[in-house]
Short mmCIF file of C-alpha atoms and ligand atoms in Angstrom, two decimals:
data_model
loop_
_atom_site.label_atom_id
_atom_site.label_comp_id
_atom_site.label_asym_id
_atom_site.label_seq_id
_atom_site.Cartn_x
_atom_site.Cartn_y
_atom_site.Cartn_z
CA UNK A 1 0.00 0.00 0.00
CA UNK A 2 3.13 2.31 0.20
CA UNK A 3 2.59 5.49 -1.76
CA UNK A 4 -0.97 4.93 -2.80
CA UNK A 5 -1.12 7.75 0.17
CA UNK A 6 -5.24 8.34 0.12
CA UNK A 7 -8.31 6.48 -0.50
CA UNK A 8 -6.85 3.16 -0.25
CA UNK A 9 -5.45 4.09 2.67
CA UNK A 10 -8.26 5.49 4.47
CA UNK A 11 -10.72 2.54 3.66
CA UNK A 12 -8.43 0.25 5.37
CA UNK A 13 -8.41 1.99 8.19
CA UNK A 14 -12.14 2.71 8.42
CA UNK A 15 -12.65 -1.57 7.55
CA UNK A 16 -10.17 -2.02 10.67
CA UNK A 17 -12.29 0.42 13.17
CA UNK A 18 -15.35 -0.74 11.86
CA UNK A 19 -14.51 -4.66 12.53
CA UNK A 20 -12.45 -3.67 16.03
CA UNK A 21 -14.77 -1.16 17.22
CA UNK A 22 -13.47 -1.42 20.68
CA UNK A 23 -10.16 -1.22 19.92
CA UNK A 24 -7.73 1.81 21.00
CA UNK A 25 -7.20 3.95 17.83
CA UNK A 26 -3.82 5.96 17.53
CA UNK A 27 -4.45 6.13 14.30
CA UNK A 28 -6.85 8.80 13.14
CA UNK A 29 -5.03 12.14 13.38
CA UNK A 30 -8.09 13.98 14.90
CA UNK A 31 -8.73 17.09 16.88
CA UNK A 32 -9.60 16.13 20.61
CA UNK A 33 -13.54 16.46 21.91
CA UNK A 34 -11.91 19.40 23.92
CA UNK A 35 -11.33 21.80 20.32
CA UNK A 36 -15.42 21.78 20.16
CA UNK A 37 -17.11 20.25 23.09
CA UNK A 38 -18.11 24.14 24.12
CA UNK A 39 -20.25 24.61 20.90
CA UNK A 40 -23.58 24.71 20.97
CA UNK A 41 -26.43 25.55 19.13
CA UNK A 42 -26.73 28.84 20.54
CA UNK A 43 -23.41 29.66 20.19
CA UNK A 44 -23.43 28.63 16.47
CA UNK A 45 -26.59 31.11 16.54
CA UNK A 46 -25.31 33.76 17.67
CA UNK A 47 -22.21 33.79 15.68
CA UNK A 48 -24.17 33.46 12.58
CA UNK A 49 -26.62 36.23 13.95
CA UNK A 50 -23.35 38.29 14.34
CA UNK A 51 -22.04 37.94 11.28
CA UNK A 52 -25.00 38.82 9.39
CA UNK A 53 -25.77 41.85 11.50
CA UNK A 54 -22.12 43.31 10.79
CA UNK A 55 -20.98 41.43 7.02
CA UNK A 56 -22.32 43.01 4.12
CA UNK A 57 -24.17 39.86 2.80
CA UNK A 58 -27.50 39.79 1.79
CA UNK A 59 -28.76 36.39 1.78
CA UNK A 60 -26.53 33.31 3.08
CA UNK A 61 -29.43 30.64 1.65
CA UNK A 62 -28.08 31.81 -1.75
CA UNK A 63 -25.06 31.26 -3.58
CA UNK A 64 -22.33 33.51 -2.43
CA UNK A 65 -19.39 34.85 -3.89
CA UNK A 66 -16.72 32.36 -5.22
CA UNK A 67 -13.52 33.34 -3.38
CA UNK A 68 -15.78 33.55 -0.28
CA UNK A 69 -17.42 36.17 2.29
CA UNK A 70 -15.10 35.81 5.62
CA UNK A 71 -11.85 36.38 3.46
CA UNK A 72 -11.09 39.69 5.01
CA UNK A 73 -11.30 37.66 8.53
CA UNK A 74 -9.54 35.20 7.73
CA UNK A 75 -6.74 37.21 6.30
CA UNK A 76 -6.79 39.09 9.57
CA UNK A 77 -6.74 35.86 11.43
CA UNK A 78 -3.82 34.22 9.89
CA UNK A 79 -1.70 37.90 10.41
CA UNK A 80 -2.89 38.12 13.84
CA UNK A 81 -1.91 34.34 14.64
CA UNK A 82 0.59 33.18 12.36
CA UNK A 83 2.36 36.30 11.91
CA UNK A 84 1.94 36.31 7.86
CA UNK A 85 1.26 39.44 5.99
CA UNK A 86 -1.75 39.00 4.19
CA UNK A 87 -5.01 40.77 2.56
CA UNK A 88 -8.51 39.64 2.02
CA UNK A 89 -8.24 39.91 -1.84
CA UNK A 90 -5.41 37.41 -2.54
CA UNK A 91 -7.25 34.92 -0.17
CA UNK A 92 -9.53 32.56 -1.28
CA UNK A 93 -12.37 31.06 0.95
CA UNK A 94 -12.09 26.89 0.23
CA UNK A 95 -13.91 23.89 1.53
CA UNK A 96 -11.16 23.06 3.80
CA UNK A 97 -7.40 22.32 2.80
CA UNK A 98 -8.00 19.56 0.94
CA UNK A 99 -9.95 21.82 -1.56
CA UNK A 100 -6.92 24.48 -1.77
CA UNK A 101 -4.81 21.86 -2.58
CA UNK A 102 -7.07 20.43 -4.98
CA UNK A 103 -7.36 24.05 -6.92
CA UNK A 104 -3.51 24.98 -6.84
CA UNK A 105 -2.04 21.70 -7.85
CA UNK A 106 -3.49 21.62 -11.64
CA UNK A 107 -2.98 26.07 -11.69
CA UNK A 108 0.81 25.73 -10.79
CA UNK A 109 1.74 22.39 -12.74
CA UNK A 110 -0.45 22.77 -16.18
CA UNK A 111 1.82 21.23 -18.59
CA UNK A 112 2.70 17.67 -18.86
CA UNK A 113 6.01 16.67 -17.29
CA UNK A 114 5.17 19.86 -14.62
CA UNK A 115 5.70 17.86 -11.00
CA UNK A 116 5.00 18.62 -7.22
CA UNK A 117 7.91 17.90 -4.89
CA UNK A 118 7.01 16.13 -1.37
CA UNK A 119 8.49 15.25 1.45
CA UNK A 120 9.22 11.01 1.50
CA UNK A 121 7.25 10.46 3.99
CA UNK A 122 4.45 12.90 3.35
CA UNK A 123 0.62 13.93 4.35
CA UNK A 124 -1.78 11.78 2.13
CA UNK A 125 -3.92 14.88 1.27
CA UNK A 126 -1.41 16.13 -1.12
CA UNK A 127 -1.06 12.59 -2.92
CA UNK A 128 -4.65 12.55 -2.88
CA UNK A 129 -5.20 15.85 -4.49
CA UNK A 130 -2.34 15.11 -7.16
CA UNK A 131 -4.17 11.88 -8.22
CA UNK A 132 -7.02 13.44 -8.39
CA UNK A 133 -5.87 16.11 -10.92
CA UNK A 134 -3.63 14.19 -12.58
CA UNK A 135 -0.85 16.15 -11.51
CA UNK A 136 2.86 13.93 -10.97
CA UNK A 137 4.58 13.41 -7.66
CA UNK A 138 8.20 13.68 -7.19
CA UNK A 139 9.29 12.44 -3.48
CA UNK A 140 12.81 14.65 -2.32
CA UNK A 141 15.34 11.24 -1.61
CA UNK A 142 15.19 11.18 2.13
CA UNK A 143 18.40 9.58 2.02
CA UNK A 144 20.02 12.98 1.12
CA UNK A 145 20.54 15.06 4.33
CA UNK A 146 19.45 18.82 4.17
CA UNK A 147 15.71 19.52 2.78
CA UNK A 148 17.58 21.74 0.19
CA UNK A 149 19.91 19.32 -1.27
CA UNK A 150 17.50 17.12 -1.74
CA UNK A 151 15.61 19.94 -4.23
CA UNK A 152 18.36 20.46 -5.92
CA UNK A 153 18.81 16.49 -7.03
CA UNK A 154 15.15 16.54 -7.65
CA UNK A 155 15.42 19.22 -9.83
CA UNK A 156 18.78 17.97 -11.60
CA UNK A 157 17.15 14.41 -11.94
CA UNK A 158 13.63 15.39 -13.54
CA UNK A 159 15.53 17.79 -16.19
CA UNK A 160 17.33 14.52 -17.21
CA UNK A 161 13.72 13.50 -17.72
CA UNK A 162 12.65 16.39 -19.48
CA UNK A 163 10.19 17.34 -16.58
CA UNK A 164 10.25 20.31 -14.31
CA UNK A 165 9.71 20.88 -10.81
CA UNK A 166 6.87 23.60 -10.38
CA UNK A 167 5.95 23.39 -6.76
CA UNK A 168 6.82 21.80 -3.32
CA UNK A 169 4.30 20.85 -0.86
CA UNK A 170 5.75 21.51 2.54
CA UNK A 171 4.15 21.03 6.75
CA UNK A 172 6.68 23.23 8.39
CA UNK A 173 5.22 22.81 11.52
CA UNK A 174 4.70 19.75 12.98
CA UNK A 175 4.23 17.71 10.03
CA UNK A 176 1.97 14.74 9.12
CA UNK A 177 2.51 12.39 9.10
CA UNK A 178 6.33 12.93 11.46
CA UNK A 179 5.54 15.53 14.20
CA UNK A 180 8.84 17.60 12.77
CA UNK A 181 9.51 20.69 12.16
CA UNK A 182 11.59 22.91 9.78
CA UNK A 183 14.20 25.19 11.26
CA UNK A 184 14.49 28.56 10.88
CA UNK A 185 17.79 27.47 8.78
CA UNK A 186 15.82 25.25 6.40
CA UNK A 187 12.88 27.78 6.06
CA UNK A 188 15.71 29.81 5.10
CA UNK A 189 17.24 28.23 2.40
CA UNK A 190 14.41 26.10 0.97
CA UNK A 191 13.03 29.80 -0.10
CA UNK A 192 16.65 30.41 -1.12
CA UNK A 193 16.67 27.28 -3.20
CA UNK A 194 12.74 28.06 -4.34
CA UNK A 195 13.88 31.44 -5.56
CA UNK A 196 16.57 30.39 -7.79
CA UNK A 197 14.41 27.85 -9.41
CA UNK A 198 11.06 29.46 -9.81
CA UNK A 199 9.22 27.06 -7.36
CA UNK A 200 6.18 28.03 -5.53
CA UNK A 201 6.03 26.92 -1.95
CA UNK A 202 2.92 25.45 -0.60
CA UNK A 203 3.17 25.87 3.20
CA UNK A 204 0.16 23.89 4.65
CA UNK A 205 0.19 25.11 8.39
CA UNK A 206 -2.63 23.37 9.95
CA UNK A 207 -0.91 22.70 13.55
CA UNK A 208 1.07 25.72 13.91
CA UNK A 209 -1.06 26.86 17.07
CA UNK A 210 -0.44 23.43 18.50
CA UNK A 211 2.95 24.37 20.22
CA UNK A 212 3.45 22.69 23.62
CA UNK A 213 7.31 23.81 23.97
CA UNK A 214 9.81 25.47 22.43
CA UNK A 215 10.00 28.96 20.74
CA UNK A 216 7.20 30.59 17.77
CA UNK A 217 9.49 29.96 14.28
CA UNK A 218 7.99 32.08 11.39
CA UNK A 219 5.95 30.72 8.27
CA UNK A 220 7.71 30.61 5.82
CA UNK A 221 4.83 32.62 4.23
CA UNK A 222 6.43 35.40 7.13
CA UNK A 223 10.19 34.91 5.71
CA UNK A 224 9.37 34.70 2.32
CA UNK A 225 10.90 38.07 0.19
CA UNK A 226 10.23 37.04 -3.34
CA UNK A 227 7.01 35.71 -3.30
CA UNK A 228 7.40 32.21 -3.67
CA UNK A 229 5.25 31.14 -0.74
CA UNK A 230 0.76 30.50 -1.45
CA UNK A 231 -0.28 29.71 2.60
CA UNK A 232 -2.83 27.22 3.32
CA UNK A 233 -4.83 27.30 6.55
CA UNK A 234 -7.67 25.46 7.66
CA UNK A 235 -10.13 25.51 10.59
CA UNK A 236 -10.04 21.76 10.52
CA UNK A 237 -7.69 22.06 13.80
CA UNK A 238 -8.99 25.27 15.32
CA UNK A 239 -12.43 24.80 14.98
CA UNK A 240 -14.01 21.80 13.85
CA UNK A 241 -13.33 19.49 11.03
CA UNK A 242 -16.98 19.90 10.08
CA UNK A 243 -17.06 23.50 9.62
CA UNK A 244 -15.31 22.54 6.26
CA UNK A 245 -13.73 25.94 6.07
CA UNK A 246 -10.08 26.67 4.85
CA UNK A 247 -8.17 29.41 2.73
CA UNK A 248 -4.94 30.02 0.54
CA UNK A 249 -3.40 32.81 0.56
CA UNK A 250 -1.45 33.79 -2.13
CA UNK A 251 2.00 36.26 -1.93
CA UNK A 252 1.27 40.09 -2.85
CA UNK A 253 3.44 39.34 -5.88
CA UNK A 254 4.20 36.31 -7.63
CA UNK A 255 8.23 36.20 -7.90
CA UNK A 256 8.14 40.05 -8.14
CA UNK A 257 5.60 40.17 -10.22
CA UNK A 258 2.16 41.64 -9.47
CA UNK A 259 0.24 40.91 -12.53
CA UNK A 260 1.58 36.72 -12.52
CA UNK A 261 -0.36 36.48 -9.09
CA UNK A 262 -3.88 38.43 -9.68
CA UNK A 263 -3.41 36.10 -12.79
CA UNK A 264 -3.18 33.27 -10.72
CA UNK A 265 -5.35 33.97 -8.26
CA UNK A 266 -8.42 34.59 -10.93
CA UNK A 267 -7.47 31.03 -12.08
CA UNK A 268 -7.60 29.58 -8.68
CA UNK A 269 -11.10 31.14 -8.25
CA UNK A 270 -12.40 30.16 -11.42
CA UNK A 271 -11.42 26.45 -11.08
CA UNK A 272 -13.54 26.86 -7.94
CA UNK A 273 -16.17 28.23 -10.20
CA UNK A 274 -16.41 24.77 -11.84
CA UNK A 275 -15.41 22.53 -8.65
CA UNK A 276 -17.82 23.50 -5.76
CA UNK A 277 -19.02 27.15 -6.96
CA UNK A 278 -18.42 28.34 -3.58
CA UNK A 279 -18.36 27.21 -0.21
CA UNK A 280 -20.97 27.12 2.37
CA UNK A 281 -21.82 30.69 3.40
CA UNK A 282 -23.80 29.14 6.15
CA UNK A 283 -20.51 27.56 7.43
CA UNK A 284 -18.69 30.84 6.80
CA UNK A 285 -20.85 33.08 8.64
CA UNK A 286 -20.48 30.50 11.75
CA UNK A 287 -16.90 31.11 11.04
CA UNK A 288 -16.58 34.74 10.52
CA UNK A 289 -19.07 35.34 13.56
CA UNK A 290 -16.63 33.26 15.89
CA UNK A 291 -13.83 35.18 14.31
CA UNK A 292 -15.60 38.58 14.68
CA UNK A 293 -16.27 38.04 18.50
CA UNK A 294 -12.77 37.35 19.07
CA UNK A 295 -11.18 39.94 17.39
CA UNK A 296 -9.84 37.71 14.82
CA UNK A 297 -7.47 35.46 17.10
CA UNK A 298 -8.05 32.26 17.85
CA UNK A 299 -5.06 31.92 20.32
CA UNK A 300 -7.27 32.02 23.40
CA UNK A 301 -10.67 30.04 22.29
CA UNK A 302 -7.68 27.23 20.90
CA UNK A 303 -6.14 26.55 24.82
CA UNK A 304 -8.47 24.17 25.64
CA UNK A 305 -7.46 21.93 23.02
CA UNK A 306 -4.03 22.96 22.87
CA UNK A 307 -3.43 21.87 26.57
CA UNK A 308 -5.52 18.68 25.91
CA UNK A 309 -3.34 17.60 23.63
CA UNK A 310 -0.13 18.59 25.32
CA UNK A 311 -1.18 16.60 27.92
CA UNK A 312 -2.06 13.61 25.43
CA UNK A 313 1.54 14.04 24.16
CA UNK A 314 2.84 13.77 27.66
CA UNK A 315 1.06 10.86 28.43
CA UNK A 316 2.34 8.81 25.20
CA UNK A 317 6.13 9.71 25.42
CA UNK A 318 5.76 8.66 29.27
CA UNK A 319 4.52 5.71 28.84
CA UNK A 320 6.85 5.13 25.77
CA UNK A 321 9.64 5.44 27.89
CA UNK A 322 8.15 2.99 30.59
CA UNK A 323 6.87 0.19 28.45
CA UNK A 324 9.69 -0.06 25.48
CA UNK A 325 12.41 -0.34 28.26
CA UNK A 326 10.45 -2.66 30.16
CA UNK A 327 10.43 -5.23 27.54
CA UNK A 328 13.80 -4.72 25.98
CA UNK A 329 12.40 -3.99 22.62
CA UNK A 330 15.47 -1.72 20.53
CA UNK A 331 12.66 0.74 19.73
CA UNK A 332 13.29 4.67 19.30
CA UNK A 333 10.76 7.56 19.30
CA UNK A 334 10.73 11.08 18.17
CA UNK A 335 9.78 13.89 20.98
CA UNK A 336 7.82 16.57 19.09
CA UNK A 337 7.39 19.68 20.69
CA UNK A 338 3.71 20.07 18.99
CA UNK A 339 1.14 18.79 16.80
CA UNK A 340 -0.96 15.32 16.79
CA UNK A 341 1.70 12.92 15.75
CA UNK A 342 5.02 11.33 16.92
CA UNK A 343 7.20 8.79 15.23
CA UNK A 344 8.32 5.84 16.48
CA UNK A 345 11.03 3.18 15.07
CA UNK A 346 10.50 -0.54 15.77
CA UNK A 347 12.36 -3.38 14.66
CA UNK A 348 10.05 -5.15 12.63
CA UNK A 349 8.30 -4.17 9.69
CA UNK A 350 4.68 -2.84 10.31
CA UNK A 351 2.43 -3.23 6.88
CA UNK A 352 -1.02 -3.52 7.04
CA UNK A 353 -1.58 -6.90 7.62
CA UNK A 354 0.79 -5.91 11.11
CA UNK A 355 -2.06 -3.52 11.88
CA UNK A 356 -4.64 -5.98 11.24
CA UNK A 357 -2.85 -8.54 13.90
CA UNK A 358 -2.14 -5.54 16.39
CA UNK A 359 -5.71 -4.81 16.32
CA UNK A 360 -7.10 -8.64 16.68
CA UNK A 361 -4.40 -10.10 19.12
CA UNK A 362 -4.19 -6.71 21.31
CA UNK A 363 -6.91 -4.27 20.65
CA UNK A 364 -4.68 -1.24 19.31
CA UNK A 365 -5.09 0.27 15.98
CA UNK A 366 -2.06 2.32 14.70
CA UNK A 367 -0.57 3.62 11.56
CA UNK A 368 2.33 2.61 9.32
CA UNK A 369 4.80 5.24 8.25
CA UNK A 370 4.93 3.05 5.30
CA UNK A 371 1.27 4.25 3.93
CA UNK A 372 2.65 7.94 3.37
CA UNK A 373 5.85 6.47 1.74
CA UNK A 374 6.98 6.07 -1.65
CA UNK A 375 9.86 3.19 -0.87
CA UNK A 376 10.56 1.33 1.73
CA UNK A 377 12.65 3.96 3.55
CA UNK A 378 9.58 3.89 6.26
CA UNK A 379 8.60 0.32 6.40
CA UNK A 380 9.77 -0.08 10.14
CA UNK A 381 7.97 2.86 11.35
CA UNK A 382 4.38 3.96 12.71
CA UNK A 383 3.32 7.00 13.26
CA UNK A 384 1.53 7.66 16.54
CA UNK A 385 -1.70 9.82 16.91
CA UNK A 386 -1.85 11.45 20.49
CA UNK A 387 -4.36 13.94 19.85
CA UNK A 388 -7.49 12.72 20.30
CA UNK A 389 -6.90 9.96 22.63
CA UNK A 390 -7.78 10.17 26.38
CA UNK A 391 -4.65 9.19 28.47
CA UNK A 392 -5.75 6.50 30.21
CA UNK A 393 -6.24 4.70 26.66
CA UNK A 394 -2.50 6.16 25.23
CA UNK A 395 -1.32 4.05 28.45
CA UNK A 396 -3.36 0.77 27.88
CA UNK A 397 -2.64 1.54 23.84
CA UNK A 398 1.41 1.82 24.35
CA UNK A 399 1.35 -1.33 27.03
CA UNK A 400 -0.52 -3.49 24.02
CA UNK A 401 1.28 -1.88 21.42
CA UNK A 402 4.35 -3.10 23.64
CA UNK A 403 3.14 -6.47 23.76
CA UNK A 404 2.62 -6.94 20.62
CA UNK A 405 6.22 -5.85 19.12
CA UNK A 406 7.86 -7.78 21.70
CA UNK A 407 6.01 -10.93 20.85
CA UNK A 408 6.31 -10.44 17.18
CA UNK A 409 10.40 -9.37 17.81
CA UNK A 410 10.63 -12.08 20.49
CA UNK A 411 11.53 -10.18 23.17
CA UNK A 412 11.61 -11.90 27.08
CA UNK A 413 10.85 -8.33 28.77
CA UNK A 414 14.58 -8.77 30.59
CA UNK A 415 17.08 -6.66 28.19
CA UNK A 416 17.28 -2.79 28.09
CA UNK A 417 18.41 -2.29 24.38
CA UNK A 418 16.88 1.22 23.78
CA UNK A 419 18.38 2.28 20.30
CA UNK A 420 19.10 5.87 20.97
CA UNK A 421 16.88 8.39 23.82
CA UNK A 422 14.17 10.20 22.72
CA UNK A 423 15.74 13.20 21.80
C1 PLP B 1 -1.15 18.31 6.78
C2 PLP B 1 -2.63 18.51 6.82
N1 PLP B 1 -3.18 19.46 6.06
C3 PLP B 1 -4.51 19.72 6.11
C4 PLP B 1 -5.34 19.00 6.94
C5 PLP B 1 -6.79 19.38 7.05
O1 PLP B 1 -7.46 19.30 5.89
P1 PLP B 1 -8.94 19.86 5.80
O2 PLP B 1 -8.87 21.34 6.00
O3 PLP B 1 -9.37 19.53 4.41
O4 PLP B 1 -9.77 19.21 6.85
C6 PLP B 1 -4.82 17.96 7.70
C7 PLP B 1 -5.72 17.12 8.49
O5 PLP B 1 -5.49 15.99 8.79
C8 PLP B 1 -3.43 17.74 7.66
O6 PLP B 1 -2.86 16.80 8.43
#
């Protein structure tokens, strides 16, 4: 299943839940009960009642405007939050990330041989959306250290193939499917390397808020001086999933040049035209009434959730550290400092039909690394959800996910063999 990346993917996963339905997932990279539990239908009443009263909209039973009716909030979210200089009219309203990608893809790779460069692993939405309009994949050879050498072979190889590398699809912050995060360093010179070759960045910051340690490093949407960087945000994370609301942003000029980008952006908002007309003012207006009664920040509403999780996270590298000792498996994990998702590396290798066994024998659903991989580079990893699992269940999850490597390794439980300390 390696580098299918999407629907494949996610049916196996549902067919697993569905058939272990008491099983611990730490699979599903969800947002916590504790993002939403607050909402009610009053609340969703009154924001749409504010919106209405303040937003110059007439009718939101109607169709609405293509590029959307909350993009001057949103704008003013994402520069109040993330720190990126933006404006309402180079943002365009989507139905969540998945739709942004789905619109910018096919605008910045037209032409045949045109490619999309992704991290190896990397976040099935983006493999999804290229499959979906036909655009090609080119994975950076995580063998390669540095995130910019790696572009540069990409970009050497696919000339020798007469194709060129148009875009690359980047998580910055807390990435999905690894929990890491690009230094200020690599922000740096991936835009350098961007630059020289004429490739548009698409950041996708959908965890940024989700910091538990550590200092704030800029978008690179924030660091970016040439205009190389279209930011994609969704409410997915901050709000609900079902809300169905996201944006990109696009970069005042396109490489310099201001008429390239309205270009651009009109193309982005026609596609829309002709791929879901508009998006849900009904959903926006709960949106932009949220965002209007909280002065456009969603820093404070988000703590709830943000501490949730940080506790979640807590929980799973604790109990990490207790149980892979315990039973002597050689196992190492990752210690991110945000996000839903750590890494761990085990000594076997974890396909699906692992997952399926994990689930029967111990009652723990988890996720290869391998499913967002393009070679086998990832085939002895999983990658961990903590984020919407209660810690109680990350302990008994970890203790059976324990078990069941060091059965299937054939560990006793006596030897401490720990690889390398969660660093
Ligand atoms: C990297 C990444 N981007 C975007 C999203 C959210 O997508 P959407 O806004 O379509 O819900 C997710 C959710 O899992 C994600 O992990």
């Amino acid at each position: 299943m390696a580098g299918t990346g999407n629907v494949s993917v996610m049916n196996f996963l549902n067919e697993v839940a569905e058939n272990y339905p008491a099983a611990i997932s730490l699979a599903a990279g969800r947002p916590g009960k504790q993002l939403f539990e607050s909402i009610d239908a009053e609340s969703v009443s009154r924001w749409m009642t504010t919106f209405s009263r303040q937003a110059p909209v007439s009718n939101l039973w109607q169709y609405g405007r293509t590029a959307g009716i909350i993009h001057e909030l949103i704008a003013r979210q994402i520069s109040r939050d993330d720190g990126v200089p933006t404006a309402g009219d180079r943002t365009v309203v989507t139905t969540g990330c998945q739709e942004a990608l789905t619109l910018c893809l096919p605008q910045l790779c037209p032409e045949m041989g045109d490619v999309v460069l992704v991290r190896n692993p990397t976040y099935i939405g983006i493999t999804g959306a290229a499959a979906a309009t036909a655009v090609e994949v080119h994975a950076l050879d995580n063998t390669i250290v540095g995130i910019e050498a790696q572009i540069e072979k990409a970009i050497e190889q696919l000339a020798t193939e007469k194709r060129r590398a148009r875009a690359i699809y980047l998580v910055p912050d807390f990435d999905n499917p690894t929990g890491e995060v690009l230094s200020l360093e690599e922000r740096k010179t991936i835009l350098t390397a961007c630059a020289r070759h004429h490739l548009v960045v698409l950041e996708d910051n959908p965890y940024g808020m989700y910091r538990y340690e550590g200092d704030i490093i800029p978008p690179m949407a924030k660091l970016d001086e040439v205009g190389c960087v279209i930011y994609l945000s969704t409410y997915s994370k901050t709000i609900a999933p079902a809300v169905r609301i996201g944006a990109a942003t696009l970069p005042e000029t396109l490489f310099g040049n201001r008429t390239m980008r309205i270009a651009l952006f009109d193309a982005i908002v026609e596609r829309k035209s002709f791929v879901t007309v508009n998006t849900s003012p009904l959903c926006q207006a709960m949106v932009g009434g949220l965002l209007m009664e909280r002065d456009c920040s969603l820093r404070d509403w988000l703590r709830p959730a943000v501490d949730a999780c940080r506790r979640n996270r807590d929980a799973m590298l604790a109990q990490l550290a207790k149980c892979f000792p315990a039973n002597g498996v050689p196992v190492c994990w990752n210690h991110p400092k945000g996000g839903f998702f750590l890494c761990l590396d085990v000594p076997l290798r974890f396909d699906a039909q692992a997952v399926t066994e994990c689930a029967t024998q111990e009652g723990v659903i988890v996720m290869p690394m391998a499913f967002f991989s393009f070679d086998a580079t990832q085939d002895h990893r999983i990658r961990l959800a903590f984020s919407a699992t209660e810690p109680e269940r990350i302990h008994a999850g970890i203790m059976a996910l324990s078990r069941f490597i060091g059965r299937r390794c054939g560990f006793t439980g006596q030897a401490h063999m720990r690889l390398q300390s969660p660093s």
